[in-house]
PDB file of C-alpha atoms in Angstrom:
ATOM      1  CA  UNK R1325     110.853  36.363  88.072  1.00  0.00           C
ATOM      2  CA  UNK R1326     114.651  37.361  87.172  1.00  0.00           C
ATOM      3  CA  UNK R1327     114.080  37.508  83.343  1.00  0.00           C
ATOM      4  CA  UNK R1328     111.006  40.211  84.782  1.00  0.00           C
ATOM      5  CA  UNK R1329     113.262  42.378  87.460  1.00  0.00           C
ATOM      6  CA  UNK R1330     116.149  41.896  84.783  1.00  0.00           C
ATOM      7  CA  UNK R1331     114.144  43.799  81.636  1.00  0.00           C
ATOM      8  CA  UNK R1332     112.720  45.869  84.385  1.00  0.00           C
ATOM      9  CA  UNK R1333     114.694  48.575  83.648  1.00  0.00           C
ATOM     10  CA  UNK R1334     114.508  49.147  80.553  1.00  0.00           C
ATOM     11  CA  UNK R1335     110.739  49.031  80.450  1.00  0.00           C
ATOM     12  CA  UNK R1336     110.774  51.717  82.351  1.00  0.00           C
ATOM     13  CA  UNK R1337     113.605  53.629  81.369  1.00  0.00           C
ATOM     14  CA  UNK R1338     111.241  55.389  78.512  1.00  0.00           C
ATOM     15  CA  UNK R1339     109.367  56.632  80.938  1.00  0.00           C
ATOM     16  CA  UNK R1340     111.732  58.400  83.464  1.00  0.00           C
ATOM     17  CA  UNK R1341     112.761  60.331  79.431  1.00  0.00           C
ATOM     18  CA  UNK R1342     109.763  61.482  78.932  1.00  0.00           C
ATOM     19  CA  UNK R1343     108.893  62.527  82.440  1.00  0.00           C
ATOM     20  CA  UNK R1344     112.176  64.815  81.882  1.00  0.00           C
ATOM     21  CA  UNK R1345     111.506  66.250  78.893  1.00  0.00           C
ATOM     22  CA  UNK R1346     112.174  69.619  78.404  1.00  0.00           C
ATOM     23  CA  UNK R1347     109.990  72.312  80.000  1.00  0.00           C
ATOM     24  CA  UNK R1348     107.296  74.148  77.266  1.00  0.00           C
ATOM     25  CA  UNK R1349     107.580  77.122  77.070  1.00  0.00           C
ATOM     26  CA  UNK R1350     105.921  80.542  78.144  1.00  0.00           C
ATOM     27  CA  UNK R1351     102.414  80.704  76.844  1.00  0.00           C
ATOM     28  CA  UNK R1352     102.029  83.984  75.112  1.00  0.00           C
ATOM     29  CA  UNK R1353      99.330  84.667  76.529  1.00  0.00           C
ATOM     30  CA  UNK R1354     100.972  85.266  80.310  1.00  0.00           C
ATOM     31  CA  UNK R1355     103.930  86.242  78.790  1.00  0.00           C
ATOM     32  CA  UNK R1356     103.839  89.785  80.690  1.00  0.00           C
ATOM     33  CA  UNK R1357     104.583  87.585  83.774  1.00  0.00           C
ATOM     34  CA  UNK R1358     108.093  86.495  82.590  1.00  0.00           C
ATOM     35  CA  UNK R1359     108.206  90.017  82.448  1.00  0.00           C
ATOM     36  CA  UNK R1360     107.697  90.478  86.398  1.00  0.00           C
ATOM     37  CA  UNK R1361     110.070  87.478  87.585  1.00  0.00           C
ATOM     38  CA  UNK R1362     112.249  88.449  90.158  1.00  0.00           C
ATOM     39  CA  UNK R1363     111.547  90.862  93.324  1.00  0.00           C
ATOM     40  CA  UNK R1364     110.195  94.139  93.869  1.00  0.00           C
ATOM     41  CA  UNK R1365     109.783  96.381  96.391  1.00  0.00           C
ATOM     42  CA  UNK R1366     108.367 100.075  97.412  1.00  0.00           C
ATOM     43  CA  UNK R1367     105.570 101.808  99.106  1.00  0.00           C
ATOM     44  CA  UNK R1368     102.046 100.707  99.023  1.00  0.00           C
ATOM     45  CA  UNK R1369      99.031 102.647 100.337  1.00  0.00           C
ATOM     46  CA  UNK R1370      95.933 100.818 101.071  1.00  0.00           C
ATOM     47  CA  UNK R1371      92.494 101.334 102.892  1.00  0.00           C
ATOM     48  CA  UNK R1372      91.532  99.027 105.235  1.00  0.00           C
ATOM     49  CA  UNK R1373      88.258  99.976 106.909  1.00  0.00           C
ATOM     50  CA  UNK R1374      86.611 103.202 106.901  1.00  0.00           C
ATOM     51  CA  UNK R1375      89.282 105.864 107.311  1.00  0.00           C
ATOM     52  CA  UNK R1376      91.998 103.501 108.119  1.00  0.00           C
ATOM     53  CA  UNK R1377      94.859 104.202 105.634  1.00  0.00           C
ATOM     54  CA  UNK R1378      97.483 102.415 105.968  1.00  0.00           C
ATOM     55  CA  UNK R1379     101.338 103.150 104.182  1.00  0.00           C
ATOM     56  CA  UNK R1380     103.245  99.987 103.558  1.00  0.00           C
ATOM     57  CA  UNK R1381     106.541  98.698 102.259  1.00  0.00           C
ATOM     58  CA  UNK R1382     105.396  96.212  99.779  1.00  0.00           C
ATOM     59  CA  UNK R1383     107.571  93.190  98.035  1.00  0.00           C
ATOM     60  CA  UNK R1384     106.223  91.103  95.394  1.00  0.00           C
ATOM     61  CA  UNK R1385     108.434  87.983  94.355  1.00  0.00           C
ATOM     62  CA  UNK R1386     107.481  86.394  91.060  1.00  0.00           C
ATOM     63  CA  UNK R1387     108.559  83.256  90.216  1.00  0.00           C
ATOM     64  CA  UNK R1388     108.290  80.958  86.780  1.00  0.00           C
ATOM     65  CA  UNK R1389     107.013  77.583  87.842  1.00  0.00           C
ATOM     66  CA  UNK R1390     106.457  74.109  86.144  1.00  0.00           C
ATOM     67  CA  UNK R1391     108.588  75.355  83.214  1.00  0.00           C
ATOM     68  CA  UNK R1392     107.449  78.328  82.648  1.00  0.00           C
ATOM     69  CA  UNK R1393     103.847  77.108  82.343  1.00  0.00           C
ATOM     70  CA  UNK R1394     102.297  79.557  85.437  1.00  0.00           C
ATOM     71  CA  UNK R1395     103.721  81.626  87.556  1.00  0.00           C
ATOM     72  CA  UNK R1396     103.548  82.569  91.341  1.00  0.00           C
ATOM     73  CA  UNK R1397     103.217  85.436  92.417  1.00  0.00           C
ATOM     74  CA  UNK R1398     103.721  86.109  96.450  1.00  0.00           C
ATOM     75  CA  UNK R1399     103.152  89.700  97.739  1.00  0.00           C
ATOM     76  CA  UNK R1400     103.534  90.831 101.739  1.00  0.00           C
ATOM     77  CA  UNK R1401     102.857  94.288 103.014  1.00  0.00           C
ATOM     78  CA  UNK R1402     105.065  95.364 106.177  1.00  0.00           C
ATOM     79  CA  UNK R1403     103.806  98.143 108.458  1.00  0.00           C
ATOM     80  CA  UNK R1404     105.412 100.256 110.812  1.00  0.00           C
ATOM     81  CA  UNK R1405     104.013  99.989 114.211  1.00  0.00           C
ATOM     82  CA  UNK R1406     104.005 102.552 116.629  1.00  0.00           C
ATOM     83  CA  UNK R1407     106.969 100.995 118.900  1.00  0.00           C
ATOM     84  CA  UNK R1408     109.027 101.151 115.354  1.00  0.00           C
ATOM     85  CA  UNK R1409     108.950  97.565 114.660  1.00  0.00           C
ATOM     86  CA  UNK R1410     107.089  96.418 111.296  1.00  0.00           C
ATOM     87  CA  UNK R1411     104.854  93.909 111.404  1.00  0.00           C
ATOM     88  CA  UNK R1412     103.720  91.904 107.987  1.00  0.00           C
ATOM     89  CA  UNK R1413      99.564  93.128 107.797  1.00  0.00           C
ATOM     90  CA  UNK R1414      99.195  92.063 104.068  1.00  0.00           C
ATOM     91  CA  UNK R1415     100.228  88.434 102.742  1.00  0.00           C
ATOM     92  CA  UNK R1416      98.652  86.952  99.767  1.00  0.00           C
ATOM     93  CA  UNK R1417      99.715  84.364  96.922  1.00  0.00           C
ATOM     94  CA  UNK R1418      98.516  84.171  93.597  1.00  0.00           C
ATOM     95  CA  UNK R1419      98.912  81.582  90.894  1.00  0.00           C
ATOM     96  CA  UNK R1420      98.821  82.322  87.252  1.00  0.00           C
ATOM     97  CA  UNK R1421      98.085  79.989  84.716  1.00  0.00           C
ATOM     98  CA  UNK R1422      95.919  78.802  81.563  1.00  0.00           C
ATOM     99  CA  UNK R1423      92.714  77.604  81.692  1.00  0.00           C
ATOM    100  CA  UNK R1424      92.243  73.440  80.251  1.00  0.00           C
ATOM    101  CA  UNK R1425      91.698  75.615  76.603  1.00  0.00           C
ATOM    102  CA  UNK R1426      95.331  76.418  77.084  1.00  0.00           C
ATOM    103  CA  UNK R1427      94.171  79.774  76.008  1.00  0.00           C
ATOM    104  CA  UNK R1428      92.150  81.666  78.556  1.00  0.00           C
ATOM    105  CA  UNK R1429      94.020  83.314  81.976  1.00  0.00           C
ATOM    106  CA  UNK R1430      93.511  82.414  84.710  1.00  0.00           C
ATOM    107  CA  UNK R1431      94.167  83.426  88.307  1.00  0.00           C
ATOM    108  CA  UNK R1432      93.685  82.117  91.703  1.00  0.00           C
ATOM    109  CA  UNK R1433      94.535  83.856  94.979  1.00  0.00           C
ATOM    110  CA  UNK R1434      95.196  83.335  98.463  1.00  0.00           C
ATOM    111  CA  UNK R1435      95.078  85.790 101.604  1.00  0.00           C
ATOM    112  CA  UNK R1436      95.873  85.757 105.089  1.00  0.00           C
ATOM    113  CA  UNK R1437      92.338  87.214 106.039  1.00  0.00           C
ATOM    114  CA  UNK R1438      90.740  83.631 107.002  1.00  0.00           C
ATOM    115  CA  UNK R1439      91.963  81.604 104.476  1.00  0.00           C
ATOM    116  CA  UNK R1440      90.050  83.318 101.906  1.00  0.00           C
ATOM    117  CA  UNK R1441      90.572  82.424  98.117  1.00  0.00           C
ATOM    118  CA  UNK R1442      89.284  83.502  94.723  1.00  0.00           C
ATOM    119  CA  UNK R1443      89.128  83.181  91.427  1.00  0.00           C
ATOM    120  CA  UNK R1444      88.777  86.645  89.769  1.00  0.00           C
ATOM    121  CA  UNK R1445      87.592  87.616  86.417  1.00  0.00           C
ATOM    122  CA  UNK R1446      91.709  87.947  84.525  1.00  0.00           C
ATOM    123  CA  UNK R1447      92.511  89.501  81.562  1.00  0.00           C
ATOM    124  CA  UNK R1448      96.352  90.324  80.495  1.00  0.00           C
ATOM    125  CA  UNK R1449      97.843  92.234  77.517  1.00  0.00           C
ATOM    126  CA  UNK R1450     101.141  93.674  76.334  1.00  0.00           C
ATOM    127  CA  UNK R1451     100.856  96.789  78.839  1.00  0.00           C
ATOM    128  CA  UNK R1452      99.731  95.001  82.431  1.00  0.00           C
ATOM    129  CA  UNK R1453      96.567  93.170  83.830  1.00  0.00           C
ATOM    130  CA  UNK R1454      93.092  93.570  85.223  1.00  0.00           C
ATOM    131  CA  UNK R1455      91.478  91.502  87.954  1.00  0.00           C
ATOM    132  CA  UNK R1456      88.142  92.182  89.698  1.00  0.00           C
ATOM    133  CA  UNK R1457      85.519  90.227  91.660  1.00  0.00           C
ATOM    134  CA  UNK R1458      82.882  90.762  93.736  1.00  0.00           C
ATOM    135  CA  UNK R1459      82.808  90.384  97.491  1.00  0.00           C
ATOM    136  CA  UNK R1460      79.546  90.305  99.434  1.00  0.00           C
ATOM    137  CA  UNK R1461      80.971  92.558 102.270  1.00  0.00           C
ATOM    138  CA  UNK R1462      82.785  95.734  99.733  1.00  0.00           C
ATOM    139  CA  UNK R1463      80.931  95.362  96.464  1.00  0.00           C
ATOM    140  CA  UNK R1464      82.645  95.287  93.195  1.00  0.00           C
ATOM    141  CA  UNK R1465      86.698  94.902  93.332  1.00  0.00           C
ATOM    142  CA  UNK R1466      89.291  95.896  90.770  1.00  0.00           C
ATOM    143  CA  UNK R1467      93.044  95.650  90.584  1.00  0.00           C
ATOM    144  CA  UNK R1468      95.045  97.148  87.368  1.00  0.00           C
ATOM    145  CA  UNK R1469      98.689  96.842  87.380  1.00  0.00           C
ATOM    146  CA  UNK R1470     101.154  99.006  84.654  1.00  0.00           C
ATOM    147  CA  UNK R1471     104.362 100.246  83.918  1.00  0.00           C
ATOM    148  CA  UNK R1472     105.018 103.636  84.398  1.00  0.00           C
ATOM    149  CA  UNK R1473     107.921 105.322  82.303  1.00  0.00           C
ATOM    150  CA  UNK R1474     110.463 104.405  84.661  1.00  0.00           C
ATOM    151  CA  UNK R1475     109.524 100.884  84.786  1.00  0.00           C
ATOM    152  CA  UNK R1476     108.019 100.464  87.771  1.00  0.00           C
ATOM    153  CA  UNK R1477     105.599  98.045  88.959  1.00  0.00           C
ATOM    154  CA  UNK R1478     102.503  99.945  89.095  1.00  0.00           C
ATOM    155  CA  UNK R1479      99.290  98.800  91.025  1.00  0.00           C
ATOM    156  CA  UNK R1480      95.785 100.320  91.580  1.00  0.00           C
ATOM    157  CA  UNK R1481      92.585  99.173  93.764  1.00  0.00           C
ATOM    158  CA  UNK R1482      89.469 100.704  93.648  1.00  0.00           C
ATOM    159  CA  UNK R1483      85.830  99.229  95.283  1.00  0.00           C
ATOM    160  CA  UNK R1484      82.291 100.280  94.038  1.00  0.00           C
ATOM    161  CA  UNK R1485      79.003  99.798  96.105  1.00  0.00           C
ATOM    162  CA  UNK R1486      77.206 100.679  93.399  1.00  0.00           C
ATOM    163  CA  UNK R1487      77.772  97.691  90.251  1.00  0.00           C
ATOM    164  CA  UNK R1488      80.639 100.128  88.584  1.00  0.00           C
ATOM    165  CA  UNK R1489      79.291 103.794  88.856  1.00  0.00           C
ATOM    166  CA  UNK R1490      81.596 105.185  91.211  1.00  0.00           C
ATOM    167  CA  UNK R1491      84.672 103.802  92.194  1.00  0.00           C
ATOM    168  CA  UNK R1492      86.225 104.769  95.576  1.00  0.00           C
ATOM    169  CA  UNK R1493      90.456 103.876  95.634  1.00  0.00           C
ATOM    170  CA  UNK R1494      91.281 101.580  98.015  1.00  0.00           C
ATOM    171  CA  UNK R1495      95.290 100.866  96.842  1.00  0.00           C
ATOM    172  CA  UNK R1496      98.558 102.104  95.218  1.00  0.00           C
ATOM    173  CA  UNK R1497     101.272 100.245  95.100  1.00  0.00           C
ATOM    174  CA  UNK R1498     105.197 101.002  93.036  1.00  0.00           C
ATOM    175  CA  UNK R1499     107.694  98.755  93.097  1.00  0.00           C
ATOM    176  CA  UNK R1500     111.159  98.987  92.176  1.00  0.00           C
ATOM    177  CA  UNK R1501     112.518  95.636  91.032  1.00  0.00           C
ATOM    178  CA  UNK R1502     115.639  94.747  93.487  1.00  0.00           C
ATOM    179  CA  UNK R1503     116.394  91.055  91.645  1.00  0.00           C
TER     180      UNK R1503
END
């Protein structure tokens, strides 16, 4: 039994190594992410219900995670109220990361609204990303996000009742990054 504990060690001692080897790095193909580490913040517009537009100031914090492998990506919305205080009315989370083909993007989010949680069609390229899904209650859902010329973070929402014929916006969003 002390001959065991006493090589102990160094049985295991390869292991802790390679449980601390170095982080891989960035997969090209979400890339653009590394891109969007750090916070931002601005003004957001969205629609929430029929006629009820609502003018935000949004933050989005990105952060690399398990080495650069997938990122999350936590964004809050912060209305004013009518007594002046704000009050957070958006909160989501998303992760992004490869598929098991290490090659396809994925993305899963998160909201406040019930506990809801998808896992929306995902494509990225040099210039931004595209998400959409469908949702039983608003029909057909898609998110772009750019850059615009001064750098910004910019976001777009848009719902359509009718499979993709006519889109109606439903969010703007341009964000400054602060860190």
């Amino acid at each position: 039994m002390r001959l065991l504990l006493s090589i102990l060690p160094f049985l295991v001692a390869p292991l802790m190594l390679i449980a601390q080897a170095a982080p891989a790095a960035t997969p090209p193909q979400i890339a653009l992410f590394a891109r969007l580490v750090g916070e931002w913040e601005g003004e957001a517009t969205a629609v929430m219900g029929p006629g009820a537009r609502h003018v935000l100031r949004q933050t989005e914090r990105v952060e690399a995670v398990a080495g650069g492998t997938a990122f999350a990506v936590r964004g809050t919305g912060h209305e004013r109220m009518a007594d002046g205080t704000e009050q957070v009315t958006f909160d989501a989370f998303a992760v992004i990361f490869l598929d098991h083909d290490h090659v396809t993007p994925r993305m899963r989010t998160f909201t406040m609204f019930g506990g809801n949680w998808a896992d929306p069609d995902f494509t990225i390229d040099a210039s931004g990303y595209r998400w959409s899904m469908r949702d039983p209650r608003a029909g057909l859902i898609r998110y772009e996000m750019s850059f615009d010329t001064d750098g910004r973070w910019v976001e777009t929402g848009s719902v359509s009742r009718d499979d993709g014929k006519n889109w109606t916006p439903i969010f703007e969003m341009k964000l400054t990054r602060k860190r």
